[in-house]
């Protein structure tokens, strides 16, 4: 059975209503259709269907724009002619800001996500489903419609938010908080970790920084371990995914829409920016980090305190800031060390 959604959509709305809500304009040739045609949800270009509203604000996704099946798309006028036949452009100078306003209209409760029933009992909510052998320690809160599998343990002070699902033989550490999260079997989450809170999404301009509602989830697959005080943001529209067998150290930050493959190792103080994708068996050293919207290929290794700003090929080993092939980085460090020593000697001449 499909898991229930975490946020309820209050649509549908006509395209004209969405244009009014977002400050977009409907081209004259589509005005009649926009007054009656309804859209039921907001989705990405790649996922949207005829009943959905999408948005385009990054040239990197031009191919997705040209292939989208969306019924309508929030888009800058410069690109309005690039939408495919069957997609109505809603023209705006600020597509990302308009997208934020559209999400807020469809999902008003996303700005104030529910964790527990304020009028319910302290501890385990009556609607939660706990299989045999589940242990909930004193001070933990298990919210409405939570599902916890057999043999799992919820430590003191942990907060398990509404509709969260936890598999079998898991351990959720003290003072951990889980929201909008689906967890597989045999997962270990250490004390103080935070999963499923808002992603860091703002439409930023001179009018101020408009918060973008985040309606995705965090999906943690089987046999994952997440270190103390690490933070994993939920997706904006899609899910943030942690692949099977991945091990995450303490104090790691994983942004919204990140996809991490199977059996990766993410060492302490690493930061992975939104929409980055890691293949399987990737290793990221301590204090490393990535910019957003790049891919780290299967089997790649990123040295400690290194920061890729472009895609890293499968099997590559990179280091430095910006990260480059490990041997090149090593040679550069050696040359700098030699020049530094030589400069000191040269200073005594003349």
mmCIF file of C-alpha atoms in Angstrom:
data_model
loop_
_atom_site.group_PDB
_atom_site.id
_atom_site.type_symbol
_atom_site.label_atom_id
_atom_site.label_comp_id
_atom_site.label_asym_id
_atom_site.label_seq_id
_atom_site.Cartn_x
_atom_site.Cartn_y
_atom_site.Cartn_z
ATOM 1 C CA UNK A 1 0.000 0.000 0.000
ATOM 2 C CA UNK A 2 1.257 3.482 -0.830
ATOM 3 C CA UNK A 3 2.311 5.581 2.116
ATOM 4 C CA UNK A 4 -0.072 8.505 2.791
ATOM 5 C CA UNK A 5 1.225 11.891 1.720
ATOM 6 C CA UNK A 6 2.591 14.220 4.393
ATOM 7 C CA UNK A 7 0.902 17.327 2.987
ATOM 8 C CA UNK A 8 -2.627 17.630 1.638
ATOM 9 C CA UNK A 9 -3.086 19.465 -1.659
ATOM 10 C CA UNK A 10 -5.996 21.954 -1.689
ATOM 11 C CA UNK A 11 -6.278 22.271 -5.510
ATOM 12 C CA UNK A 12 -7.350 22.155 -8.229
ATOM 13 C CA UNK A 13 -7.269 25.749 -9.484
ATOM 14 C CA UNK A 14 -7.790 27.229 -12.913
ATOM 15 C CA UNK A 15 -4.708 28.471 -14.718
ATOM 16 C CA UNK A 16 -6.061 31.987 -14.477
ATOM 17 C CA UNK A 17 -6.321 31.615 -10.701
ATOM 18 C CA UNK A 18 -2.705 30.423 -10.613
ATOM 19 C CA UNK A 19 -1.620 33.325 -12.799
ATOM 20 C CA UNK A 20 -3.353 35.738 -10.425
ATOM 21 C CA UNK A 21 -1.799 34.083 -7.376
ATOM 22 C CA UNK A 22 1.728 34.162 -8.800
ATOM 23 C CA UNK A 23 1.685 37.464 -10.656
ATOM 24 C CA UNK A 24 2.190 35.715 -13.995
ATOM 25 C CA UNK A 25 0.555 36.691 -17.283
ATOM 26 C CA UNK A 26 -1.348 34.409 -19.608
ATOM 27 C CA UNK A 27 -0.559 35.097 -23.294
ATOM 28 C CA UNK A 28 -3.628 36.400 -25.109
ATOM 29 C CA UNK A 29 -3.960 33.329 -27.327
ATOM 30 C CA UNK A 30 -4.412 31.130 -24.232
ATOM 31 C CA UNK A 31 -6.745 33.408 -22.260
ATOM 32 C CA UNK A 32 -9.959 31.478 -22.946
ATOM 33 C CA UNK A 33 -8.387 28.125 -22.056
ATOM 34 C CA UNK A 34 -6.767 29.508 -18.926
ATOM 35 C CA UNK A 35 -10.124 30.615 -17.555
ATOM 36 C CA UNK A 36 -11.504 27.074 -17.547
ATOM 37 C CA UNK A 37 -8.527 24.688 -17.652
ATOM 38 C CA UNK A 38 -7.642 23.388 -14.197
ATOM 39 C CA UNK A 39 -4.352 22.295 -12.738
ATOM 40 C CA UNK A 40 -4.216 19.904 -9.800
ATOM 41 C CA UNK A 41 -0.656 20.095 -8.536
ATOM 42 C CA UNK A 42 2.845 21.537 -8.885
ATOM 43 C CA UNK A 43 5.495 19.153 -10.186
ATOM 44 C CA UNK A 44 8.942 19.178 -11.754
ATOM 45 C CA UNK A 45 9.327 19.454 -15.512
ATOM 46 C CA UNK A 46 10.227 15.775 -15.772
ATOM 47 C CA UNK A 47 7.364 14.519 -13.589
ATOM 48 C CA UNK A 48 4.551 16.846 -14.614
ATOM 49 C CA UNK A 49 1.552 15.650 -16.608
ATOM 50 C CA UNK A 50 -1.246 17.479 -18.425
ATOM 51 C CA UNK A 51 -2.965 18.350 -15.134
ATOM 52 C CA UNK A 52 0.145 19.797 -13.488
ATOM 53 C CA UNK A 53 1.905 23.143 -13.263
ATOM 54 C CA UNK A 54 5.720 23.188 -13.647
ATOM 55 C CA UNK A 55 8.329 25.939 -13.689
ATOM 56 C CA UNK A 56 11.554 26.683 -15.581
ATOM 57 C CA UNK A 57 14.299 28.910 -14.181
ATOM 58 C CA UNK A 58 17.613 27.217 -15.029
ATOM 59 C CA UNK A 59 19.070 26.765 -18.523
ATOM 60 C CA UNK A 60 20.610 23.499 -17.357
ATOM 61 C CA UNK A 61 17.131 21.952 -17.584
ATOM 62 C CA UNK A 62 16.322 23.136 -21.104
ATOM 63 C CA UNK A 63 16.050 19.570 -22.389
ATOM 64 C CA UNK A 64 13.497 18.795 -19.670
ATOM 65 C CA UNK A 65 11.526 21.901 -20.628
ATOM 66 C CA UNK A 66 11.379 20.868 -24.269
ATOM 67 C CA UNK A 67 10.219 17.357 -23.304
ATOM 68 C CA UNK A 68 7.813 18.248 -20.490
ATOM 69 C CA UNK A 69 4.215 17.038 -20.522
ATOM 70 C CA UNK A 70 3.087 19.743 -18.082
ATOM 71 C CA UNK A 71 -0.232 21.425 -18.736
ATOM 72 C CA UNK A 72 1.307 24.797 -17.909
ATOM 73 C CA UNK A 73 4.706 26.195 -17.007
ATOM 74 C CA UNK A 74 5.815 29.285 -15.114
ATOM 75 C CA UNK A 75 8.546 30.719 -17.329
ATOM 76 C CA UNK A 76 10.379 33.907 -18.262
ATOM 77 C CA UNK A 77 9.165 35.522 -21.448
ATOM 78 C CA UNK A 78 12.546 34.992 -23.105
ATOM 79 C CA UNK A 79 11.932 31.240 -23.077
ATOM 80 C CA UNK A 80 8.159 31.170 -23.540
ATOM 81 C CA UNK A 81 8.436 29.999 -27.146
ATOM 82 C CA UNK A 82 10.486 26.978 -26.060
ATOM 83 C CA UNK A 83 7.611 25.275 -24.253
ATOM 84 C CA UNK A 84 6.310 22.235 -26.165
ATOM 85 C CA UNK A 85 2.959 22.075 -27.857
ATOM 86 C CA UNK A 86 0.272 21.336 -25.288
ATOM 87 C CA UNK A 87 1.971 23.323 -22.510
ATOM 88 C CA UNK A 88 0.635 26.798 -21.740
ATOM 89 C CA UNK A 89 3.286 29.327 -20.673
ATOM 90 C CA UNK A 90 2.507 31.486 -17.655
ATOM 91 C CA UNK A 91 4.927 34.336 -18.242
ATOM 92 C CA UNK A 92 6.719 35.973 -15.336
ATOM 93 C CA UNK A 93 9.973 37.844 -14.831
ATOM 94 C CA UNK A 94 10.617 35.766 -11.693
ATOM 95 C CA UNK A 95 9.688 32.103 -12.321
ATOM 96 C CA UNK A 96 11.216 30.764 -9.113
ATOM 97 C CA UNK A 97 9.397 33.311 -6.981
ATOM 98 C CA UNK A 98 6.170 32.481 -8.826
ATOM 99 C CA UNK A 99 6.833 28.785 -8.168
ATOM 100 C CA UNK A 100 7.119 29.524 -4.428
ATOM 101 C CA UNK A 101 3.786 31.342 -4.490
ATOM 102 C CA UNK A 102 2.164 28.486 -6.430
ATOM 103 C CA UNK A 103 3.368 25.920 -3.891
ATOM 104 C CA UNK A 104 2.064 28.043 -1.028
ATOM 105 C CA UNK A 105 -1.366 28.146 -2.687
ATOM 106 C CA UNK A 106 -1.547 24.398 -3.279
ATOM 107 C CA UNK A 107 0.048 23.416 0.072
ATOM 108 C CA UNK A 108 -0.660 26.113 2.683
ATOM 109 C CA UNK A 109 0.030 23.741 5.596
ATOM 110 C CA UNK A 110 3.585 23.105 4.355
ATOM 111 C CA UNK A 111 4.674 26.331 6.019
ATOM 112 C CA UNK A 112 3.568 24.923 9.407
ATOM 113 C CA UNK A 113 4.077 21.151 9.239
ATOM 114 C CA UNK A 114 2.350 19.046 11.880
ATOM 115 C CA UNK A 115 4.444 16.799 14.122
ATOM 116 C CA UNK A 116 2.119 15.709 16.934
ATOM 117 C CA UNK A 117 -1.518 16.191 17.897
ATOM 118 C CA UNK A 118 -1.634 19.207 20.235
ATOM 119 C CA UNK A 119 -4.751 17.795 21.885
ATOM 120 C CA UNK A 120 -3.542 14.207 21.940
ATOM 121 C CA UNK A 121 -1.863 12.187 24.686
ATOM 122 C CA UNK A 122 1.739 12.649 25.709
ATOM 123 C CA UNK A 123 3.832 9.781 24.351
ATOM 124 C CA UNK A 124 2.425 7.406 21.744
ATOM 125 C CA UNK A 125 -0.595 8.635 19.800
ATOM 126 C CA UNK A 126 -3.580 6.277 19.686
ATOM 127 C CA UNK A 127 -3.500 6.135 15.877
ATOM 128 C CA UNK A 128 0.156 5.051 15.716
ATOM 129 C CA UNK A 129 0.781 1.437 14.685
ATOM 130 C CA UNK A 130 3.603 -0.307 16.551
ATOM 131 C CA UNK A 131 4.481 -3.903 15.739
ATOM 132 C CA UNK A 132 5.487 -6.470 18.328
ATOM 133 C CA UNK A 133 8.595 -5.746 20.326
ATOM 134 C CA UNK A 134 8.798 -1.993 19.695
ATOM 135 C CA UNK A 135 10.275 -0.097 22.657
ATOM 136 C CA UNK A 136 9.467 3.567 23.223
ATOM 137 C CA UNK A 137 11.542 5.041 26.030
ATOM 138 C CA UNK A 138 10.221 7.690 28.442
ATOM 139 C CA UNK A 139 9.942 11.198 27.032
ATOM 140 C CA UNK A 140 9.714 10.132 23.396
ATOM 141 C CA UNK A 141 6.800 11.382 21.281
ATOM 142 C CA UNK A 142 5.252 9.206 18.589
ATOM 143 C CA UNK A 143 2.806 11.236 16.528
ATOM 144 C CA UNK A 144 -0.429 10.422 14.676
ATOM 145 C CA UNK A 145 -0.449 7.665 12.031
ATOM 146 C CA UNK A 146 3.185 6.733 12.665
ATOM 147 C CA UNK A 147 4.206 3.188 11.725
ATOM 148 C CA UNK A 148 7.089 1.425 13.522
ATOM 149 C CA UNK A 149 8.246 -2.087 12.679
ATOM 150 C CA UNK A 150 8.959 -4.976 15.016
ATOM 151 C CA UNK A 151 12.094 -4.848 17.141
ATOM 152 C CA UNK A 152 12.728 -1.126 16.749
ATOM 153 C CA UNK A 153 13.650 1.118 19.662
ATOM 154 C CA UNK A 154 12.859 4.812 20.067
ATOM 155 C CA UNK A 155 15.164 6.390 22.649
ATOM 156 C CA UNK A 156 14.248 8.970 25.278
ATOM 157 C CA UNK A 157 13.273 12.401 24.003
ATOM 158 C CA UNK A 158 13.025 11.419 20.345
ATOM 159 C CA UNK A 159 10.205 12.968 18.295
ATOM 160 C CA UNK A 160 8.609 10.878 15.555
ATOM 161 C CA UNK A 161 6.384 13.164 13.520
ATOM 162 C CA UNK A 162 2.999 12.562 11.934
ATOM 163 C CA UNK A 163 2.847 9.737 9.364
ATOM 164 C CA UNK A 164 6.547 8.882 9.629
ATOM 165 C CA UNK A 165 7.263 5.229 8.852
ATOM 166 C CA UNK A 166 10.116 3.291 10.491
ATOM 167 C CA UNK A 167 11.016 -0.251 9.500
ATOM 168 C CA UNK A 168 12.027 -3.230 11.599
ATOM 169 C CA UNK A 169 14.995 -3.543 13.960
ATOM 170 C CA UNK A 170 15.837 0.155 13.776
ATOM 171 C CA UNK A 171 17.316 2.360 16.474
ATOM 172 C CA UNK A 172 16.387 6.046 16.796
ATOM 173 C CA UNK A 173 18.660 7.825 19.273
ATOM 174 C CA UNK A 174 17.885 10.224 22.074
ATOM 175 C CA UNK A 175 16.547 13.673 21.130
ATOM 176 C CA UNK A 176 16.399 12.762 17.451
ATOM 177 C CA UNK A 177 13.594 14.308 15.388
ATOM 178 C CA UNK A 178 12.037 12.683 12.330
ATOM 179 C CA UNK A 179 9.481 14.423 10.100
ATOM 180 C CA UNK A 180 8.219 13.614 6.600
ATOM 181 C CA UNK A 181 10.514 10.600 6.558
ATOM 182 C CA UNK A 182 10.270 6.962 5.460
ATOM 183 C CA UNK A 183 12.881 4.640 6.957
ATOM 184 C CA UNK A 184 13.717 1.080 5.944
ATOM 185 C CA UNK A 185 14.896 -1.835 8.085
ATOM 186 C CA UNK A 186 17.970 -2.057 10.336
ATOM 187 C CA UNK A 187 18.627 1.683 10.234
ATOM 188 C CA UNK A 188 20.609 3.344 13.045
ATOM 189 C CA UNK A 189 20.077 7.040 13.724
ATOM 190 C CA UNK A 190 22.278 8.458 16.454
ATOM 191 C CA UNK A 191 21.393 11.057 19.061
ATOM 192 C CA UNK A 192 20.361 14.518 17.967
ATOM 193 C CA UNK A 193 20.037 13.818 14.245
ATOM 194 C CA UNK A 194 17.386 15.802 12.360
ATOM 195 C CA UNK A 195 15.601 14.314 9.372
ATOM 196 C CA UNK A 196 12.845 15.781 7.252
ATOM 197 C CA UNK A 197 12.899 19.466 8.168
ATOM 198 C CA UNK A 198 12.573 22.181 5.522
ATOM 199 C CA UNK A 199 15.114 22.359 2.770
ATOM 200 C CA UNK A 200 16.906 25.706 2.479
ATOM 201 C CA UNK A 201 14.827 27.132 -0.343
ATOM 202 C CA UNK A 202 14.242 30.844 -0.915
ATOM 203 C CA UNK A 203 13.385 32.925 -3.948
ATOM 204 C CA UNK A 204 15.870 35.727 -3.373
ATOM 205 C CA UNK A 205 15.671 39.172 -4.925
ATOM 206 C CA UNK A 206 15.434 42.862 -4.000
ATOM 207 C CA UNK A 207 11.904 42.352 -2.721
ATOM 208 C CA UNK A 208 13.298 40.070 -0.007
ATOM 209 C CA UNK A 209 13.757 36.333 0.409
ATOM 210 C CA UNK A 210 10.489 34.495 -0.178
ATOM 211 C CA UNK A 211 10.324 31.080 1.482
ATOM 212 C CA UNK A 212 9.676 28.191 -0.908
ATOM 213 C CA UNK A 213 7.445 25.505 0.687
ATOM 214 C CA UNK A 214 9.109 22.088 0.761
ATOM 215 C CA UNK A 215 6.624 19.251 0.164
ATOM 216 C CA UNK A 216 8.951 16.315 -0.527
ATOM 217 C CA UNK A 217 10.163 13.585 1.818
ATOM 218 C CA UNK A 218 13.323 11.953 3.125
ATOM 219 C CA UNK A 219 13.628 8.283 2.141
ATOM 220 C CA UNK A 220 16.230 6.250 4.038
ATOM 221 C CA UNK A 221 16.787 2.759 2.664
ATOM 222 C CA UNK A 222 17.828 -0.392 4.553
ATOM 223 C CA UNK A 223 20.995 -0.707 6.652
ATOM 224 C CA UNK A 224 21.855 2.997 6.699
ATOM 225 C CA UNK A 225 23.622 4.571 9.697
ATOM 226 C CA UNK A 226 23.335 8.298 10.397
ATOM 227 C CA UNK A 227 25.656 9.980 12.901
ATOM 228 C CA UNK A 228 24.869 12.247 15.814
ATOM 229 C CA UNK A 229 23.648 15.781 15.059
ATOM 230 C CA UNK A 230 23.573 15.224 11.314
ATOM 231 C CA UNK A 231 20.810 16.925 9.336
ATOM 232 C CA UNK A 232 18.985 15.704 6.231
ATOM 233 C CA UNK A 233 16.494 18.103 4.633
ATOM 234 C CA UNK A 234 13.347 16.879 2.931
ATOM 235 C CA UNK A 235 12.927 17.433 -0.793
ATOM 236 C CA UNK A 236 11.214 20.430 -2.332
ATOM 237 C CA UNK A 237 9.086 18.503 -4.838
ATOM 238 C CA UNK A 238 11.008 15.242 -5.134
ATOM 239 C CA UNK A 239 12.494 13.135 -2.337
ATOM 240 C CA UNK A 240 15.857 13.332 -0.631
ATOM 241 C CA UNK A 241 17.141 9.737 -0.802
ATOM 242 C CA UNK A 242 19.824 7.932 1.218
ATOM 243 C CA UNK A 243 20.735 4.672 -0.485
ATOM 244 C CA UNK A 244 21.024 1.212 1.031
ATOM 245 C CA UNK A 245 23.990 0.590 3.305
ATOM 246 C CA UNK A 246 25.296 4.162 3.272
ATOM 247 C CA UNK A 247 27.152 5.315 6.393
ATOM 248 C CA UNK A 248 26.968 8.966 7.442
ATOM 249 C CA UNK A 249 29.218 10.360 10.182
ATOM 250 C CA UNK A 250 28.399 13.024 12.785
ATOM 251 C CA UNK A 251 27.616 16.635 11.882
ATOM 252 C CA UNK A 252 26.894 16.071 8.204
ATOM 253 C CA UNK A 253 24.493 18.372 6.323
ATOM 254 C CA UNK A 254 22.544 16.958 3.366
ATOM 255 C CA UNK A 255 20.399 19.422 1.438
ATOM 256 C CA UNK A 256 17.027 19.012 -0.219
ATOM 257 C CA UNK A 257 16.593 16.745 -3.255
ATOM 258 C CA UNK A 258 20.011 15.124 -2.758
ATOM 259 C CA UNK A 259 20.206 11.520 -3.939
ATOM 260 C CA UNK A 260 22.930 9.379 -2.356
ATOM 261 C CA UNK A 261 23.577 5.944 -3.798
ATOM 262 C CA UNK A 262 24.227 2.614 -2.094
ATOM 263 C CA UNK A 263 27.091 1.972 0.340
ATOM 264 C CA UNK A 264 28.504 5.487 0.301
ATOM 265 C CA UNK A 265 30.675 6.822 3.146
ATOM 266 C CA UNK A 266 30.157 10.449 4.170
ATOM 267 C CA UNK A 267 32.664 11.598 6.814
ATOM 268 C CA UNK A 268 32.047 14.253 9.496
ATOM 269 C CA UNK A 269 31.455 17.932 8.693
ATOM 270 C CA UNK A 270 30.645 17.228 5.052
ATOM 271 C CA UNK A 271 28.035 19.411 3.372
ATOM 272 C CA UNK A 272 26.150 18.244 0.278
ATOM 273 C CA UNK A 273 24.185 20.996 -1.444
ATOM 274 C CA UNK A 274 20.696 20.604 -2.846
ATOM 275 C CA UNK A 275 19.962 18.403 -5.877
ATOM 276 C CA UNK A 276 23.447 16.862 -5.905
ATOM 277 C CA UNK A 277 23.542 13.178 -6.863
ATOM 278 C CA UNK A 278 26.072 10.626 -5.602
ATOM 279 C CA UNK A 279 26.479 7.254 -7.269
ATOM 280 C CA UNK A 280 27.151 4.020 -5.380
ATOM 281 C CA UNK A 281 30.245 3.540 -3.186
ATOM 282 C CA UNK A 282 31.202 7.225 -3.194
ATOM 283 C CA UNK A 283 33.509 8.371 -0.383
ATOM 284 C CA UNK A 284 33.511 11.980 0.804
ATOM 285 C CA UNK A 285 36.260 12.900 3.276
ATOM 286 C CA UNK A 286 35.792 15.039 6.367
ATOM 287 C CA UNK A 287 34.931 18.730 5.841
ATOM 288 C CA UNK A 288 34.372 18.186 2.126
ATOM 289 C CA UNK A 289 31.410 19.644 0.305
ATOM 290 C CA UNK A 290 29.728 20.134 -3.031
ATOM 291 C CA UNK A 291 27.904 22.870 -4.853
ATOM 292 C CA UNK A 292 24.350 22.022 -5.867
ATOM 293 C CA UNK A 293 23.078 20.290 -9.003
ATOM 294 C CA UNK A 294 26.203 18.237 -9.756
ATOM 295 C CA UNK A 295 26.864 14.489 -9.940
ATOM 296 C CA UNK A 296 29.572 12.486 -8.177
ATOM 297 C CA UNK A 297 30.049 9.271 -10.138
ATOM 298 C CA UNK A 298 29.993 5.727 -8.770
ATOM 299 C CA UNK A 299 33.148 4.818 -6.857
ATOM 300 C CA UNK A 300 34.502 8.372 -6.830
ATOM 301 C CA UNK A 301 36.480 9.654 -3.841
ATOM 302 C CA UNK A 302 36.572 13.262 -2.642
ATOM 303 C CA UNK A 303 39.485 14.089 -0.323
ATOM 304 C CA UNK A 304 38.939 15.745 3.029
ATOM 305 C CA UNK A 305 38.367 19.527 2.937
ATOM 306 C CA UNK A 306 37.847 19.360 -0.844
ATOM 307 C CA UNK A 307 34.988 20.910 -2.774
ATOM 308 C CA UNK A 308 33.883 19.838 -6.259
ATOM 309 C CA UNK A 309 32.096 22.520 -8.272
ATOM 310 C CA UNK A 310 31.556 20.375 -11.371
ATOM 311 C CA UNK A 311 30.549 16.766 -12.080
ATOM 312 C CA UNK A 312 33.071 14.164 -10.873
ATOM 313 C CA UNK A 313 33.462 11.121 -13.171
ATOM 314 C CA UNK A 314 32.921 7.598 -11.893
ATOM 315 C CA UNK A 315 36.004 6.202 -10.172
ATOM 316 C CA UNK A 316 37.796 9.552 -10.039
ATOM 317 C CA UNK A 317 39.823 10.712 -7.036
ATOM 318 C CA UNK A 318 39.769 14.467 -6.512
ATOM 319 C CA UNK A 319 41.061 16.988 -3.987
ATOM 320 C CA UNK A 320 41.413 20.693 -3.341
ATOM 321 C CA UNK A 321 39.158 23.701 -3.809
ATOM 322 C CA UNK A 322 37.864 23.664 -6.438
ATOM 323 C CA UNK A 323 38.448 19.922 -6.601
ATOM 324 C CA UNK A 324 40.644 18.548 -9.388
ATOM 325 C CA UNK A 325 42.313 15.172 -10.013
ATOM 326 C CA UNK A 326 44.195 14.064 -6.924
ATOM 327 C CA UNK A 327 47.590 13.769 -8.633
ATOM 328 C CA UNK A 328 47.273 17.226 -10.156
ATOM 329 C CA UNK A 329 46.330 18.661 -6.778
ATOM 330 C CA UNK A 330 49.321 16.932 -5.171
ATOM 331 C CA UNK A 331 51.698 18.322 -7.801
ATOM 332 C CA UNK A 332 50.301 21.816 -7.312
ATOM 333 C CA UNK A 333 50.833 21.613 -3.567
ATOM 334 C CA UNK A 334 54.400 20.415 -4.104
ATOM 335 C CA UNK A 335 55.153 23.277 -6.509
ATOM 336 C CA UNK A 336 53.697 25.845 -4.108
ATOM 337 C CA UNK A 337 55.801 24.449 -1.268
ATOM 338 C CA UNK A 338 58.931 24.639 -3.452
ATOM 339 C CA UNK A 339 58.177 28.189 -4.592
ATOM 340 C CA UNK A 340 57.557 29.238 -1.005
ATOM 341 C CA UNK A 341 60.970 27.964 0.055
ATOM 342 C CA UNK A 342 62.634 29.439 -3.026
ATOM 343 C CA UNK A 343 60.992 32.803 -2.409
ATOM 344 C CA UNK A 344 62.484 32.882 1.057
ATOM 345 C CA UNK A 345 65.994 32.215 -0.313
ATOM 346 C CA UNK A 346 65.533 34.722 -3.099
ATOM 347 C CA UNK A 347 64.669 37.420 -0.605
ATOM 348 C CA UNK A 348 68.280 37.515 0.610
ATOM 349 C CA UNK A 349 69.565 38.452 -2.873
ATOM 350 C CA UNK A 350 69.509 41.871 -4.432
#
